[in-house]
Amino acid sequence: MVSASTSPTPSAPPASATGVKPKAIASGDKHIWGIFIALCIISVIELYSASSREVASSSIGVMGPILRHLAMLSAGIGLTWILSRRHYSFFAYFTVFFSVASVAAMIYVMFWGQYINGARRSMSLLGFGIYPAEMIKISAVLLVALVMSLNQNPKGVGITRKGMIICGLILAFFCLLLIKQGLTNTLLLFAITFSMMVIGGVKFTHLLALTGTFILGGVAFVGFLWLSEQGGSIPADAEQTVEVERQESRLSTWVARLTRHKSDSVPKWEIEPRGVNRQEILSYMAQAHGGIYGVGPGNSREASRLPLAFSDYIYAIVVEELGLLGGVLVLILYLWLLGRASGIASRCNITYPALIVMGMAVMIAFQALFHMGIVTGVFPVSGQPLPLISKGGTSIFVTCIAFGIMLSVSRTATRHGNRSSETREEQEALPEQLRDENKMQL
């Protein structure tokens, strides 16, 4: 196995010397396909129940939400299949294009986007709502994986100091784009990127320095936000799509949610669902109603009352209808995906496919854990969709892209035990800068 020499990080992924992609050495991983299909099935069943509030408040008809969701899922499944058929080296070029598009969309939304729950979050394109925050997360994962692959430490596991600095700058830039939309997305992005660096073997001292820098930067930014938002208010044209709290600023919203989360003077079951606590209390009631075995699909009692039951709180409906056992099963699916991706990454001969398959799995699993933690009361209230199960076109497409990338790696990346000719063919087809031997120890 040949270890590549280190070279400066180029401005764009370099072209392959031969331009010929090796053939797939395996079929798409059956476990990943099985998890993907299982999540799609759960999504269709549970969204049908969770959309009752949306049906009652509009004229789209009883079948409107589920038909629209089926159309989104069908398009997402098609996208997953197409991407799974590409060689994984394609995603080095895809990273540049998708990241530029994500940043452009995010900057547009920051200044001219539509208001959702007190902040500019979305934009319309050809009649479809687009949430660039979802695109930013996968862009950051792809960019960090590419930079880490191009800056491998020639003397051992990990990346060079230059690679560490570039990864830190990428993370800081994307965090600045996300912070005004929500603190949860920002923390999620940091957790995903930090985990990728740990998996990639970055030195503990470098990770400690990066963490300290971001803590100091976060404190400084919060102080700046507090000063800049004194006396501010939500503009008159801000649209509230659900019944949520109307705070004077994003900072006051964060403080109020943290304060409410830490308050334990009154047991949760004695709090009346009204005003700012309506969503969380009704979600607890839904989960308590489900018990161990659930009330059965379609029999949810709280779906018609719980705001955003079809997106930010769909896990509460899953637990109500499928019970604690169903909720644990959904959790296992996401953890199973993470474990399966880890197994694939540990056997990859090349660093780049190992990093992107782990990055995609970590992104999906962490987002699912954040969603479940919020719904069950472990974390403060915030909006975070459950990957592939919650309603939402952008979230579905981003998750499907992630599954497509993982399936592509499972098909086309050579692994320990493959014939030496296949490994040599893979290396010759890759740009020289992406040929480093996989030194990660999972």
XYZ file of C-alpha atoms in Angstrom:
442
model
C 0.000 0.000 0.000
C 1.470 3.355 -1.021
C 1.286 6.340 1.296
C 0.901 9.638 -0.471
C 3.273 12.518 0.039
C 1.844 15.601 1.656
C 1.213 18.650 -0.498
C -0.310 22.101 -0.025
C -4.081 22.277 0.099
C -5.290 23.360 -3.360
C -8.031 25.899 -3.912
C -10.125 23.208 -5.593
C -9.906 19.403 -5.724
C -7.198 18.433 -8.218
C -8.009 16.375 -11.262
C -7.202 12.704 -11.463
C -4.200 11.777 -13.558
C -6.077 9.131 -15.529
C -9.642 10.413 -15.332
C -10.811 6.763 -15.193
C -12.927 5.634 -12.274
C -12.476 2.064 -11.047
C -15.427 -0.259 -11.064
C -17.522 -0.887 -7.958
C -15.989 -3.624 -5.834
C -19.198 -4.454 -3.912
C -22.930 -3.852 -3.871
C -24.408 -1.107 -1.708
C -24.294 -1.998 1.985
C -27.480 -3.918 2.818
C -27.555 -2.693 6.409
C -27.502 0.964 5.338
C -30.173 0.316 2.709
C -32.277 -1.495 5.326
C -31.993 1.383 7.821
C -32.854 3.874 5.089
C -35.973 1.958 4.016
C -37.074 1.385 7.640
C -36.839 5.111 8.421
C -38.834 5.943 5.275
C -41.605 3.522 6.284
C -41.748 4.911 9.829
C -41.831 8.418 8.394
C -44.860 7.737 6.199
C -46.813 6.030 8.988
C -46.095 8.598 11.679
C -46.362 11.709 9.530
C -49.877 10.702 8.499
C -50.908 10.920 12.154
C -48.770 13.944 13.002
C -50.240 16.052 10.184
C -53.766 16.215 11.659
C -53.174 19.714 13.083
C -51.955 20.935 9.697
C -54.993 19.435 7.952
C -57.389 21.058 10.427
C -55.890 24.531 9.919
C -55.817 24.611 6.124
C -57.777 23.693 3.023
C -55.260 21.245 1.549
C -57.399 18.204 2.269
C -56.904 15.143 4.433
C -54.444 13.462 2.073
C -52.589 16.618 1.058
C -49.727 16.512 3.610
C -49.016 12.805 3.263
C -49.102 12.928 -0.552
C -46.696 15.856 -0.533
C -44.432 13.995 1.879
C -44.548 10.877 -0.282
C -43.522 12.963 -3.287
C -40.571 14.386 -1.324
C -39.534 10.942 -0.099
C -39.785 9.487 -3.607
C -37.557 12.229 -4.988
C -35.146 11.702 -2.094
C -35.002 7.947 -2.696
C -34.210 8.618 -6.349
C -31.456 11.038 -5.348
C -30.002 8.478 -2.929
C -29.902 5.803 -5.624
C -28.255 8.134 -8.165
C -25.543 9.232 -5.744
C -24.944 5.664 -4.573
C -24.033 4.733 -8.160
C -21.268 7.340 -8.368
C -17.688 6.667 -7.389
C -16.886 8.335 -4.074
C -14.198 10.549 -5.675
C -17.068 12.480 -7.301
C -17.916 13.982 -3.922
C -14.618 15.893 -3.757
C -15.893 18.025 -6.643
C -19.476 17.944 -5.399
C -18.219 19.424 -2.109
C -17.023 22.639 -3.744
C -20.209 23.192 -5.740
C -22.605 22.324 -2.918
C -20.727 24.394 -0.327
C -20.727 27.514 -2.514
C -24.459 27.085 -3.187
C -25.157 26.561 0.541
C -23.221 29.651 1.621
C -24.859 31.791 -1.060
C -28.324 30.619 -0.015
C -27.525 31.195 3.651
C -26.290 34.745 3.072
C -29.399 35.503 1.019
C -31.649 34.217 3.808
C -29.772 36.241 6.436
C -30.796 39.485 4.728
C -33.890 38.713 2.665
C -35.214 35.381 3.939
C -38.680 34.642 5.255
C -39.307 34.897 8.998
C -40.093 31.628 10.759
C -40.433 31.705 14.561
C -38.741 35.067 15.020
C -35.743 34.654 12.684
C -35.023 34.623 8.961
C -34.762 30.932 8.153
C -36.071 30.092 4.690
C -36.335 31.165 1.081
C -38.626 30.162 -1.773
C -37.362 28.680 -5.019
C -39.832 27.578 -7.698
C -42.538 27.407 -5.057
C -40.527 25.216 -2.665
C -39.312 26.353 0.748
C -35.561 25.941 1.239
C -33.829 25.976 4.629
C -30.107 26.634 3.987
C -29.200 25.787 7.605
C -29.685 22.099 6.741
C -27.431 22.486 3.690
C -24.750 24.247 5.731
C -24.356 21.267 8.074
C -23.579 18.744 5.351
C -21.377 21.283 3.544
C -19.267 21.708 6.676
C -18.904 17.931 7.045
C -17.844 17.506 3.406
C -15.369 20.400 3.544
C -13.788 19.276 6.811
C -13.440 15.711 5.463
C -11.784 17.019 2.286
C -9.385 19.322 4.157
C -8.437 16.596 6.638
C -7.787 14.175 3.757
C -5.580 16.696 1.950
C -3.581 17.502 5.093
C -2.753 14.142 6.617
C 0.144 13.999 9.057
C 3.033 12.242 7.239
C 4.512 11.054 10.550
C 1.463 9.340 11.990
C -2.260 9.558 12.669
C -3.982 12.955 12.459
C -3.594 16.078 10.362
C -1.035 18.830 10.038
C -1.181 22.135 11.915
C -2.161 23.844 8.664
C -5.066 21.442 8.201
C -6.183 22.057 11.773
C -6.219 25.824 11.227
C -8.195 25.508 7.996
C -10.750 23.203 9.658
C -11.101 25.688 12.522
C -11.675 28.583 10.106
C -14.290 26.587 8.189
C -16.103 25.716 11.411
C -15.959 29.321 12.667
C -17.321 30.677 9.378
C -20.242 28.256 9.273
C -21.020 28.804 12.952
C -21.258 32.551 12.305
C -23.707 31.857 9.487
C -25.863 29.652 11.730
C -25.790 31.418 15.092
C -28.492 33.991 14.375
C -30.888 31.265 13.232
C -30.492 29.111 16.292
C -28.038 28.102 18.968
C -28.888 24.396 18.614
C -27.759 24.178 14.984
C -24.506 25.901 15.893
C -23.788 23.531 18.787
C -24.750 20.571 16.604
C -22.325 21.669 13.882
C -19.522 22.030 16.423
C -20.272 18.591 17.912
C -20.229 16.940 14.464
C -16.983 18.593 13.367
C -15.276 17.981 16.705
C -16.247 14.283 16.524
C -14.821 13.990 13.005
C -11.527 15.418 14.257
C -11.448 12.979 17.167
C -12.129 10.085 14.785
C -9.488 11.417 12.397
C -6.850 11.252 15.123
C -6.279 14.977 15.689
C -3.979 15.621 18.648
C -5.644 16.223 21.997
C -3.756 19.482 22.510
C -5.009 20.788 19.152
C -8.577 19.838 20.031
C -8.242 21.516 23.416
C -6.903 24.692 21.815
C -9.734 24.699 19.260
C -12.366 24.209 21.969
C -10.936 27.013 24.095
C -10.839 29.359 21.121
C -14.469 28.678 20.294
C -15.570 29.127 23.908
C -13.876 32.538 24.051
C -15.300 33.434 20.643
C -18.763 32.344 21.731
C -18.637 34.457 24.883
C -17.472 37.479 22.877
C -20.213 36.962 20.295
C -22.935 36.658 22.930
C -21.714 39.897 24.494
C -21.774 41.618 21.127
C -25.250 40.235 20.445
C -26.503 41.491 23.801
C -25.207 44.997 23.140
C -26.501 45.136 19.569
C -29.976 43.841 20.427
C -30.746 46.128 23.347
C -34.126 47.627 22.596
C -34.489 45.561 19.429
C -37.681 43.763 18.429
C -38.963 41.402 15.821
C -39.887 43.368 12.659
C -43.568 43.903 11.962
C -43.460 41.668 8.890
C -42.130 38.672 10.834
C -44.485 35.745 10.315
C -45.147 33.305 13.141
C -46.145 29.932 11.724
C -46.944 28.346 15.084
C -47.912 29.466 18.539
C -44.484 30.153 20.078
C -42.935 32.683 22.407
C -42.369 36.217 21.090
C -39.119 37.408 22.600
C -37.420 40.717 21.894
C -34.288 39.064 20.530
C -32.705 35.704 19.814
C -30.497 36.126 22.869
C -33.469 36.642 25.177
C -35.099 33.586 23.595
C -32.046 31.449 24.415
C -31.897 32.755 27.972
C -35.619 32.172 28.523
C -35.421 28.604 27.234
C -32.382 27.745 29.343
C -33.989 29.282 32.434
C -37.235 27.408 31.865
C -35.347 24.158 31.281
C -33.397 24.437 34.545
C -36.442 25.407 36.599
C -37.634 22.426 38.638
C -39.786 24.104 41.247
C -42.933 22.483 39.818
C -43.078 18.884 38.496
C -43.623 18.690 34.746
C -46.885 16.776 35.107
C -48.385 19.594 37.185
C -47.634 22.358 34.647
C -50.560 23.488 32.530
C -49.725 23.628 28.785
C -50.126 27.264 27.829
C -48.111 30.082 26.298
C -44.400 29.507 25.895
C -44.358 25.983 27.384
C -47.213 24.577 25.286
C -45.065 22.530 22.916
C -42.862 20.845 25.494
C -45.672 20.029 27.952
C -47.909 18.561 25.259
C -44.977 16.497 23.979
C -44.460 15.060 27.489
C -48.175 14.254 27.657
C -47.993 12.452 24.317
C -45.068 10.323 25.446
C -46.716 9.496 28.768
C -49.896 8.505 26.917
C -47.938 6.039 24.790
C -46.655 4.017 27.716
C -44.605 0.907 26.983
C -46.428 -0.448 23.934
C -48.098 2.661 22.472
C -51.664 3.325 21.410
C -51.107 2.135 17.845
C -50.464 3.921 14.536
C -53.118 6.524 13.767
C -54.449 6.669 17.340
C -52.463 9.640 18.618
C -54.411 11.886 20.974
C -51.990 14.798 21.097
C -51.153 15.129 17.388
C -54.100 17.462 16.850
C -52.977 19.765 19.689
C -49.183 19.635 19.599
C -47.674 22.445 17.482
C -45.093 21.208 14.953
C -45.981 17.592 15.686
C -45.056 16.792 12.073
C -41.504 18.206 12.307
C -39.754 19.385 15.486
C -41.823 17.131 17.792
C -42.535 14.082 15.659
C -40.599 11.811 18.036
C -43.264 12.514 20.678
C -45.885 11.137 18.274
C -43.668 8.125 17.523
C -43.454 7.322 21.248
C -47.178 7.923 21.771
C -48.209 5.575 18.973
C -45.416 2.976 19.138
C -44.639 3.265 22.834
C -41.316 3.183 24.598
C -40.379 0.089 22.595
C -40.989 1.898 19.290
C -39.057 4.930 20.466
C -36.084 2.764 21.438
C -36.285 0.978 18.073
C -35.982 4.300 16.228
C -33.008 5.226 18.411
C -31.366 1.876 17.635
C -31.744 2.472 13.882
C -29.693 5.667 14.069
C -27.070 4.101 16.334
C -26.949 1.050 14.069
C -26.237 3.376 11.137
C -23.371 4.960 13.077
C -21.936 1.575 13.968
C -22.220 0.265 10.422
C -20.508 3.341 8.983
C -17.759 2.946 11.578
C -17.192 -0.632 10.424
C -16.945 0.447 6.781
C -14.606 3.340 7.612
C -12.276 1.160 9.692
C -11.751 -1.174 6.726
C -11.230 1.485 4.025
C -7.731 1.561 2.531
C -7.875 5.310 1.755
C -8.479 8.140 4.252
C -10.953 10.223 2.232
C -13.777 7.648 1.893
C -13.348 6.696 5.555
C -13.802 10.325 6.628
C -16.833 11.082 4.488
C -18.708 7.912 5.413
C -18.119 8.615 9.111
C -18.963 12.301 8.695
C -22.331 11.532 7.133
C -23.224 8.958 9.796
C -22.162 11.237 12.652
C -24.221 14.098 11.196
C -27.391 11.988 10.954
C -26.948 10.271 14.329
C -26.135 13.474 16.212
C -29.079 15.332 14.713
C -31.366 12.458 15.692
C -29.966 12.453 19.241
C -30.411 16.224 19.522
C -34.032 15.922 18.336
C -34.799 13.117 20.780
C -33.043 14.919 23.619
C -35.105 18.060 23.026
C -38.408 16.190 22.768
C -37.780 14.092 25.881
C -36.654 17.094 27.940
C -32.947 16.260 28.193
C -32.063 19.455 26.275
C -33.799 22.859 26.262
C -36.556 23.487 23.716
C -35.368 24.147 20.184
C -36.294 23.271 16.620
C -34.474 20.269 15.152
C -35.999 17.812 12.623
C -35.648 14.060 13.038
C -33.639 12.896 9.980
C -35.803 11.321 7.262
C -38.837 11.095 9.553
C -39.814 14.731 10.108
C -41.637 16.635 7.405
C -39.462 19.005 5.382
C -38.095 18.949 1.847
C -34.632 20.366 2.581
C -34.054 18.079 5.557
C -35.153 15.028 3.570
C -32.940 15.834 0.584
C -29.886 16.549 2.759
C -30.364 13.271 4.631
C -30.800 11.404 1.347
C -27.571 12.945 0.045
C -25.823 11.682 3.171
C -27.211 8.161 2.669
C -26.194 8.268 -1.005
C -22.618 9.165 -0.039
C -22.420 6.350 2.511
C -23.770 3.836 0.004
C -21.319 5.071 -2.632
C -18.387 4.503 -0.283
C -19.701 1.043 0.589
C -19.779 0.200 -3.145
C -16.612 1.767 -4.496
C -14.003 2.128 -1.716
C -11.535 -0.731 -1.500
C -11.176 -2.317 1.914
C -8.705 -4.532 3.708
C -8.822 -7.947 2.095
C -9.488 -6.723 -1.451
C -7.069 -7.745 -4.190
C -3.974 -5.555 -4.476
C -4.868 -4.843 -8.109
C -8.173 -3.265 -7.021
C -6.422 -1.097 -4.447
C -3.834 -0.011 -7.009
C -6.567 0.791 -9.532
C -8.389 2.911 -6.939
C -5.238 4.867 -6.071
C -4.371 5.511 -9.707
C -7.858 6.870 -10.388
C -7.716 9.306 -7.447
C -5.942 12.681 -7.377
C -2.518 12.236 -5.811
C -3.467 14.398 -2.827
C -6.305 12.014 -1.885
C -4.324 8.767 -1.961
C -3.192 8.750 1.662
C -3.415 5.442 3.449
C -6.207 5.262 6.028
C -4.547 5.521 9.445
C -7.671 6.132 11.514
C -8.137 3.675 14.359
C -11.836 3.136 15.042
